[in-house]
């Protein structure tokens, strides 16, 4: 995905959507805290299931603890990975927008030049 081929409107709209997503993600809401607790509880579930299997033998409940804990940890991992990708992409968008604005500042059009090109 080459950002140089995108139009200014596309860059602005995607940047605006990602910016609102980042603001929502940084708010101290229950949903945002839940993702971190998912990872912690998944790790706790895995460790509890493994310790119970080690000391008491494998039972269906212990195996379920390990399986569900693994799913919770994987869910947390994918969510955190996606969050980092979105933040990095937002930084790339900001760099491209600033590059384009710097380029337009370096080459300002004179009104007479514009009228010559229009005629």
Short mmCIF file of C-alpha atoms in Angstrom, two decimals:
data_model
loop_
_atom_site.label_atom_id
_atom_site.label_comp_id
_atom_site.label_asym_id
_atom_site.label_seq_id
_atom_site.Cartn_x
_atom_site.Cartn_y
_atom_site.Cartn_z
CA UNK A 1 0.00 0.00 0.00
CA UNK A 2 1.70 3.11 -1.25
CA UNK A 3 0.40 6.25 0.41
CA UNK A 4 1.90 8.45 -2.30
CA UNK A 5 -0.82 7.25 -4.70
CA UNK A 6 -3.66 8.17 -2.35
CA UNK A 7 -5.57 11.40 -2.83
CA UNK A 8 -5.59 14.06 -0.14
CA UNK A 9 -9.26 13.36 0.61
CA UNK A 10 -8.58 9.66 1.16
CA UNK A 11 -5.66 10.43 3.45
CA UNK A 12 -7.69 12.91 5.46
CA UNK A 13 -10.71 10.61 5.85
CA UNK A 14 -8.64 7.59 6.93
CA UNK A 15 -6.57 9.73 9.29
CA UNK A 16 -9.72 11.18 10.82
CA UNK A 17 -11.21 7.72 11.38
CA UNK A 18 -8.01 6.38 12.94
CA UNK A 19 -7.65 9.48 15.10
CA UNK A 20 -11.17 9.04 16.51
CA UNK A 21 -10.44 5.35 17.09
CA UNK A 22 -7.26 6.23 19.02
CA UNK A 23 -9.11 8.78 21.15
CA UNK A 24 -11.83 6.23 21.96
CA UNK A 25 -9.20 3.58 22.73
CA UNK A 26 -7.38 5.85 25.18
CA UNK A 27 -10.50 6.75 27.15
CA UNK A 28 -10.68 5.09 30.58
CA UNK A 29 -13.80 3.04 29.84
CA UNK A 30 -14.79 -0.41 30.96
CA UNK A 31 -14.37 -1.83 27.45
CA UNK A 32 -10.78 -0.63 27.11
CA UNK A 33 -9.82 -2.01 30.51
CA UNK A 34 -11.53 -5.32 29.71
CA UNK A 35 -9.02 -6.14 26.97
CA UNK A 36 -6.11 -5.98 29.44
CA UNK A 37 -8.01 -8.03 32.00
CA UNK A 38 -8.70 -10.62 29.33
CA UNK A 39 -4.98 -11.20 28.93
CA UNK A 40 -4.34 -11.36 32.68
CA UNK A 41 -7.22 -13.72 33.36
CA UNK A 42 -6.24 -15.92 30.41
CA UNK A 43 -2.71 -16.30 31.76
CA UNK A 44 -4.07 -17.00 35.24
CA UNK A 45 -6.44 -19.60 33.81
CA UNK A 46 -3.66 -21.36 31.92
CA UNK A 47 -1.42 -21.46 34.97
CA UNK A 48 -4.22 -22.66 37.25
CA UNK A 49 -5.22 -25.40 34.81
CA UNK A 50 -1.65 -26.58 34.35
CA UNK A 51 -0.94 -26.64 38.08
CA UNK A 52 -4.14 -28.59 38.76
CA UNK A 53 -3.23 -31.06 36.01
CA UNK A 54 0.26 -31.42 37.43
CA UNK A 55 -0.84 -32.01 41.05
CA UNK A 56 -4.26 -33.64 40.65
CA UNK A 57 -4.20 -35.27 37.27
CA UNK A 58 -5.96 -34.26 34.08
CA UNK A 59 -9.68 -33.64 34.39
CA UNK A 60 -12.06 -32.11 31.86
CA UNK A 61 -12.37 -28.92 33.95
CA UNK A 62 -8.60 -28.43 34.04
CA UNK A 63 -8.30 -29.00 30.31
CA UNK A 64 -11.10 -26.46 29.72
CA UNK A 65 -9.24 -23.95 31.89
CA UNK A 66 -6.13 -24.32 29.75
CA UNK A 67 -8.06 -24.15 26.47
CA UNK A 68 -10.16 -21.13 27.43
CA UNK A 69 -7.12 -19.41 28.94
CA UNK A 70 -5.22 -19.95 25.70
CA UNK A 71 -8.13 -18.48 23.71
CA UNK A 72 -8.29 -15.46 26.02
CA UNK A 73 -4.54 -14.85 25.73
CA UNK A 74 -4.68 -15.20 21.97
CA UNK A 75 -7.58 -12.73 21.82
CA UNK A 76 -5.64 -10.23 23.92
CA UNK A 77 -2.54 -10.72 21.76
CA UNK A 78 -4.42 -10.12 18.49
CA UNK A 79 -6.17 -7.04 19.90
CA UNK A 80 -2.94 -5.53 21.15
CA UNK A 81 -1.18 -6.32 17.88
CA UNK A 82 -3.98 -4.63 15.90
CA UNK A 83 -3.81 -1.57 18.17
CA UNK A 84 -0.07 -1.24 17.52
CA UNK A 85 -0.59 -1.63 13.76
CA UNK A 86 -3.24 1.09 13.76
CA UNK A 87 -1.00 3.49 15.68
CA UNK A 88 1.92 2.84 13.31
CA UNK A 89 -0.33 3.37 10.29
CA UNK A 90 -1.58 6.62 11.79
CA UNK A 91 2.03 7.77 12.14
CA UNK A 92 2.69 6.91 8.47
CA UNK A 93 -0.40 8.87 7.47
CA UNK A 94 0.80 11.87 9.47
CA UNK A 95 4.23 11.66 7.81
CA UNK A 96 2.68 11.52 4.34
CA UNK A 97 0.38 14.46 5.06
CA UNK A 98 3.26 16.54 6.42
CA UNK A 99 5.42 15.55 3.42
CA UNK A 100 2.73 16.75 1.04
CA UNK A 101 2.23 20.00 2.92
CA UNK A 102 6.00 20.62 2.91
CA UNK A 103 6.11 19.96 -0.82
CA UNK A 104 3.28 22.42 -1.47
CA UNK A 105 5.02 25.08 0.65
CA UNK A 106 8.25 24.70 -1.32
CA UNK A 107 6.53 25.09 -4.69
CA UNK A 108 3.91 27.80 -4.28
CA UNK A 109 2.15 28.77 -7.48
CA UNK A 110 2.17 32.39 -8.52
CA UNK A 111 -1.26 33.70 -9.54
CA UNK A 112 0.09 34.76 -12.95
CA UNK A 113 1.47 31.25 -13.56
CA UNK A 114 -1.91 29.73 -12.77
CA UNK A 115 -3.69 32.08 -15.17
CA UNK A 116 -1.20 31.22 -17.93
CA UNK A 117 -1.84 27.49 -17.44
CA UNK A 118 -5.59 28.00 -17.50
CA UNK A 119 -5.63 30.05 -20.74
#
